[in-house]
Amino acid sequence: MHELTLAESVIDIVESNARQAGASRVSAVGLALGLLAQVDVDALLYCCELVAADGVAANAVFTVERRAGQAWCEDCRENRRLSALGAACPACGGYRLTVNAGEEMQVVNIAVA
Ligand SMILES: [Zn+2]
């Protein structure tokens, strides 16, 4: 399960950050997830809670903020914002697009208690 693998890497990052900060508890974790990522947000949040259960981030509140994607349009010769995979270029309506952002996930905020 894809979301479980992502959750494991999130918790790895959270736990190593908490260790470096000398924190014994993490109260909140903010994630940023590109709109083009093929990830089920509810499943991701569930998996984060599951994986976090035995560590410093047990009971932490996980939140996900979605970020717009971006693709290079071969017809416009410009980067365009893309809100979904398979969508047409919002400027010219073309499909000759190469996604270059929006599939990534990042840990953007870790609140320690
Ligand atoms: Zn275009």
JSON list of C-alpha atoms and ligand atoms in Angstrom, two decimals:
[
{"chain": "A", "resi": 1, "resn": "MET", "atom": "CA", "xyz": [0.00, 0.00, 0.00]},
{"chain": "A", "resi": 2, "resn": "HIS", "atom": "CA", "xyz": [1.46, 3.25, -1.28]},
{"chain": "A", "resi": 3, "resn": "GLU", "atom": "CA", "xyz": [0.08, 5.44, 1.53]},
{"chain": "A", "resi": 4, "resn": "LEU", "atom": "CA", "xyz": [1.63, 3.21, 4.19]},
{"chain": "A", "resi": 5, "resn": "THR", "atom": "CA", "xyz": [5.08, 3.61, 2.60]},
{"chain": "A", "resi": 6, "resn": "LEU", "atom": "CA", "xyz": [4.61, 7.38, 2.50]},
{"chain": "A", "resi": 7, "resn": "ALA", "atom": "CA", "xyz": [3.44, 7.41, 6.11]},
{"chain": "A", "resi": 8, "resn": "GLU", "atom": "CA", "xyz": [6.51, 5.46, 7.18]},
{"chain": "A", "resi": 9, "resn": "SER", "atom": "CA", "xyz": [8.80, 8.01, 5.58]},
{"chain": "A", "resi": 10, "resn": "VAL", "atom": "CA", "xyz": [6.81, 10.86, 7.17]},
{"chain": "A", "resi": 11, "resn": "ILE", "atom": "CA", "xyz": [7.17, 9.34, 10.62]},
{"chain": "A", "resi": 12, "resn": "ASP", "atom": "CA", "xyz": [10.89, 8.71, 10.02]},
{"chain": "A", "resi": 13, "resn": "ILE", "atom": "CA", "xyz": [11.36, 12.41, 9.26]},
{"chain": "A", "resi": 14, "resn": "VAL", "atom": "CA", "xyz": [9.20, 13.47, 12.22]},
{"chain": "A", "resi": 15, "resn": "GLU", "atom": "CA", "xyz": [11.00, 11.21, 14.68]},
{"chain": "A", "resi": 16, "resn": "SER", "atom": "CA", "xyz": [14.49, 12.21, 13.58]},
{"chain": "A", "resi": 17, "resn": "ASN", "atom": "CA", "xyz": [13.52, 15.89, 13.78]},
{"chain": "A", "resi": 18, "resn": "ALA", "atom": "CA", "xyz": [12.05, 15.42, 17.24]},
{"chain": "A", "resi": 19, "resn": "ARG", "atom": "CA", "xyz": [15.21, 13.61, 18.35]},
{"chain": "A", "resi": 20, "resn": "GLN", "atom": "CA", "xyz": [17.43, 16.43, 17.04]},
{"chain": "A", "resi": 21, "resn": "ALA", "atom": "CA", "xyz": [15.25, 18.99, 18.81]},
{"chain": "A", "resi": 22, "resn": "GLY", "atom": "CA", "xyz": [15.38, 16.96, 22.00]},
{"chain": "A", "resi": 23, "resn": "ALA", "atom": "CA", "xyz": [11.59, 16.82, 22.04]},
{"chain": "A", "resi": 24, "resn": "SER", "atom": "CA", "xyz": [9.80, 13.94, 23.69]},
{"chain": "A", "resi": 25, "resn": "ARG", "atom": "CA", "xyz": [6.42, 14.62, 22.08]},
{"chain": "A", "resi": 26, "resn": "VAL", "atom": "CA", "xyz": [5.19, 15.87, 18.76]},
{"chain": "A", "resi": 27, "resn": "SER", "atom": "CA", "xyz": [1.78, 17.51, 18.91]},
{"chain": "A", "resi": 28, "resn": "ALA", "atom": "CA", "xyz": [1.15, 18.32, 15.25]},
{"chain": "A", "resi": 29, "resn": "VAL", "atom": "CA", "xyz": [2.55, 17.47, 11.84]},
{"chain": "A", "resi": 30, "resn": "GLY", "atom": "CA", "xyz": [1.76, 19.45, 8.70]},
{"chain": "A", "resi": 31, "resn": "LEU", "atom": "CA", "xyz": [2.22, 17.84, 5.31]},
{"chain": "A", "resi": 32, "resn": "ALA", "atom": "CA", "xyz": [2.11, 19.39, 1.86]},
{"chain": "A", "resi": 33, "resn": "LEU", "atom": "CA", "xyz": [0.92, 17.15, -0.91]},
{"chain": "A", "resi": 34, "resn": "GLY", "atom": "CA", "xyz": [0.91, 18.04, -4.58]},
{"chain": "A", "resi": 35, "resn": "LEU", "atom": "CA", "xyz": [-2.50, 17.93, -6.25]},
{"chain": "A", "resi": 36, "resn": "LEU", "atom": "CA", "xyz": [-1.12, 15.59, -8.88]},
{"chain": "A", "resi": 37, "resn": "ALA", "atom": "CA", "xyz": [0.12, 12.99, -6.40]},
{"chain": "A", "resi": 38, "resn": "GLN", "atom": "CA", "xyz": [-1.80, 9.74, -6.65]},
{"chain": "A", "resi": 39, "resn": "VAL", "atom": "CA", "xyz": [-2.42, 9.58, -2.94]},
{"chain": "A", "resi": 40, "resn": "ASP", "atom": "CA", "xyz": [-5.58, 9.02, -0.96]},
{"chain": "A", "resi": 41, "resn": "VAL", "atom": "CA", "xyz": [-5.40, 11.72, 1.73]},
{"chain": "A", "resi": 42, "resn": "ASP", "atom": "CA", "xyz": [-7.70, 9.95, 4.17]},
{"chain": "A", "resi": 43, "resn": "ALA", "atom": "CA", "xyz": [-5.69, 6.75, 3.85]},
{"chain": "A", "resi": 44, "resn": "LEU", "atom": "CA", "xyz": [-2.46, 8.70, 4.26]},
{"chain": "A", "resi": 45, "resn": "LEU", "atom": "CA", "xyz": [-3.70, 10.37, 7.47]},
{"chain": "A", "resi": 46, "resn": "TYR", "atom": "CA", "xyz": [-4.91, 7.05, 8.80]},
{"chain": "A", "resi": 47, "resn": "CYS", "atom": "CA", "xyz": [-1.55, 5.40, 8.04]},
{"chain": "A", "resi": 48, "resn": "CYS", "atom": "CA", "xyz": [0.36, 8.28, 9.68]},
{"chain": "A", "resi": 49, "resn": "GLU", "atom": "CA", "xyz": [-1.61, 7.80, 12.88]},
{"chain": "A", "resi": 50, "resn": "LEU", "atom": "CA", "xyz": [-1.08, 4.07, 12.68]},
{"chain": "A", "resi": 51, "resn": "VAL", "atom": "CA", "xyz": [2.68, 4.26, 12.13]},
{"chain": "A", "resi": 52, "resn": "ALA", "atom": "CA", "xyz": [3.08, 7.05, 14.71]},
{"chain": "A", "resi": 53, "resn": "ALA", "atom": "CA", "xyz": [1.25, 5.11, 17.42]},
{"chain": "A", "resi": 54, "resn": "ASP", "atom": "CA", "xyz": [4.30, 3.77, 19.26]},
{"chain": "A", "resi": 55, "resn": "GLY", "atom": "CA", "xyz": [6.58, 6.79, 18.89]},
{"chain": "A", "resi": 56, "resn": "VAL", "atom": "CA", "xyz": [6.96, 10.45, 19.83]},
{"chain": "A", "resi": 57, "resn": "ALA", "atom": "CA", "xyz": [4.22, 11.44, 17.40]},
{"chain": "A", "resi": 58, "resn": "ALA", "atom": "CA", "xyz": [1.54, 9.24, 18.96]},
{"chain": "A", "resi": 59, "resn": "ASN", "atom": "CA", "xyz": [-1.66, 11.29, 19.18]},
{"chain": "A", "resi": 60, "resn": "ALA", "atom": "CA", "xyz": [-0.19, 14.07, 17.04]},
{"chain": "A", "resi": 61, "resn": "VAL", "atom": "CA", "xyz": [-2.63, 15.89, 14.78]},
{"chain": "A", "resi": 62, "resn": "PHE", "atom": "CA", "xyz": [-1.77, 15.32, 11.12]},
{"chain": "A", "resi": 63, "resn": "THR", "atom": "CA", "xyz": [-2.92, 17.81, 8.51]},
{"chain": "A", "resi": 64, "resn": "VAL", "atom": "CA", "xyz": [-2.48, 17.87, 4.75]},
{"chain": "A", "resi": 65, "resn": "GLU", "atom": "CA", "xyz": [-2.38, 20.98, 2.61]},
{"chain": "A", "resi": 66, "resn": "ARG", "atom": "CA", "xyz": [-2.75, 20.46, -1.13]},
{"chain": "A", "resi": 67, "resn": "ARG", "atom": "CA", "xyz": [-0.49, 22.32, -3.52]},
{"chain": "A", "resi": 68, "resn": "ALA", "atom": "CA", "xyz": [-1.13, 23.07, -7.16]},
{"chain": "A", "resi": 69, "resn": "GLY", "atom": "CA", "xyz": [0.79, 21.15, -9.75]},
{"chain": "A", "resi": 70, "resn": "GLN", "atom": "CA", "xyz": [2.74, 22.53, -12.65]},
{"chain": "A", "resi": 71, "resn": "ALA", "atom": "CA", "xyz": [3.46, 21.27, -16.12]},
{"chain": "A", "resi": 72, "resn": "TRP", "atom": "CA", "xyz": [5.51, 22.44, -19.06]},
{"chain": "A", "resi": 73, "resn": "CYS", "atom": "CA", "xyz": [3.29, 23.04, -22.05]},
{"chain": "A", "resi": 74, "resn": "GLU", "atom": "CA", "xyz": [4.96, 22.17, -25.34]},
{"chain": "A", "resi": 75, "resn": "ASP", "atom": "CA", "xyz": [2.55, 24.42, -27.25]},
{"chain": "A", "resi": 76, "resn": "CYS", "atom": "CA", "xyz": [2.74, 27.52, -25.01]},
{"chain": "A", "resi": 77, "resn": "ARG", "atom": "CA", "xyz": [6.45, 26.95, -24.32]},
{"chain": "A", "resi": 78, "resn": "GLU", "atom": "CA", "xyz": [5.66, 27.91, -20.73]},
{"chain": "A", "resi": 79, "resn": "ASN", "atom": "CA", "xyz": [5.03, 26.33, -17.35]},
{"chain": "A", "resi": 80, "resn": "ARG", "atom": "CA", "xyz": [1.32, 26.18, -16.55]},
{"chain": "A", "resi": 81, "resn": "ARG", "atom": "CA", "xyz": [-0.57, 25.41, -13.35]},
{"chain": "A", "resi": 82, "resn": "LEU", "atom": "CA", "xyz": [-2.25, 22.06, -13.43]},
{"chain": "A", "resi": 83, "resn": "SER", "atom": "CA", "xyz": [-4.96, 20.99, -10.99]},
{"chain": "A", "resi": 84, "resn": "ALA", "atom": "CA", "xyz": [-5.32, 17.36, -12.00]},
{"chain": "A", "resi": 85, "resn": "LEU", "atom": "CA", "xyz": [-3.41, 14.67, -13.85]},
{"chain": "A", "resi": 86, "resn": "GLY", "atom": "CA", "xyz": [-4.68, 14.33, -17.38]},
{"chain": "A", "resi": 87, "resn": "ALA", "atom": "CA", "xyz": [-6.10, 17.86, -17.46]},
{"chain": "A", "resi": 88, "resn": "ALA", "atom": "CA", "xyz": [-5.55, 20.07, -20.47]},
{"chain": "A", "resi": 89, "resn": "CYS", "atom": "CA", "xyz": [-3.34, 23.15, -20.49]},
{"chain": "A", "resi": 90, "resn": "PRO", "atom": "CA", "xyz": [-5.46, 25.93, -18.93]},
{"chain": "A", "resi": 91, "resn": "ALA", "atom": "CA", "xyz": [-4.09, 28.45, -21.43]},
{"chain": "A", "resi": 92, "resn": "CYS", "atom": "CA", "xyz": [-4.25, 26.71, -24.82]},
{"chain": "A", "resi": 93, "resn": "GLY", "atom": "CA", "xyz": [-6.28, 23.59, -24.10]},
{"chain": "A", "resi": 94, "resn": "GLY", "atom": "CA", "xyz": [-3.49, 21.35, -25.37]},
{"chain": "A", "resi": 95, "resn": "TYR", "atom": "CA", "xyz": [-2.36, 18.07, -23.92]},
{"chain": "A", "resi": 96, "resn": "ARG", "atom": "CA", "xyz": [1.33, 18.17, -24.74]},
{"chain": "A", "resi": 97, "resn": "LEU", "atom": "CA", "xyz": [2.22, 18.62, -21.09]},
{"chain": "A", "resi": 98, "resn": "THR", "atom": "CA", "xyz": [5.12, 17.40, -19.02]},
{"chain": "A", "resi": 99, "resn": "VAL", "atom": "CA", "xyz": [4.41, 17.48, -15.31]},
{"chain": "A", "resi": 100, "resn": "ASN", "atom": "CA", "xyz": [7.30, 19.01, -13.37]},
{"chain": "A", "resi": 101, "resn": "ALA", "atom": "CA", "xyz": [5.74, 19.72, -9.98]},
{"chain": "A", "resi": 102, "resn": "GLY", "atom": "CA", "xyz": [2.76, 18.62, -7.96]},
{"chain": "A", "resi": 103, "resn": "GLU", "atom": "CA", "xyz": [3.48, 14.94, -7.41]},
{"chain": "A", "resi": 104, "resn": "GLU", "atom": "CA", "xyz": [5.66, 15.44, -4.35]},
{"chain": "A", "resi": 105, "resn": "MET", "atom": "CA", "xyz": [4.95, 15.23, -0.66]},
{"chain": "A", "resi": 106, "resn": "GLN", "atom": "CA", "xyz": [6.79, 17.19, 2.02]},
{"chain": "A", "resi": 107, "resn": "VAL", "atom": "CA", "xyz": [6.74, 17.50, 5.77]},
{"chain": "A", "resi": 108, "resn": "VAL", "atom": "CA", "xyz": [6.35, 21.28, 6.18]},
{"chain": "A", "resi": 109, "resn": "ASN", "atom": "CA", "xyz": [5.69, 21.67, 9.86]},
{"chain": "A", "resi": 110, "resn": "ILE", "atom": "CA", "xyz": [6.42, 19.73, 13.02]},
{"chain": "A", "resi": 111, "resn": "ALA", "atom": "CA", "xyz": [5.13, 21.10, 16.32]},
{"chain": "A", "resi": 112, "resn": "VAL", "atom": "CA", "xyz": [6.82, 19.70, 19.40]},
{"chain": "A", "resi": 113, "resn": "ALA", "atom": "CA", "xyz": [5.45, 19.81, 22.89]},
{"chain": "B", "resi": 1, "resn": "ZN", "atom": "ZN", "xyz": [-0.58, 25.42, -23.39]}
]
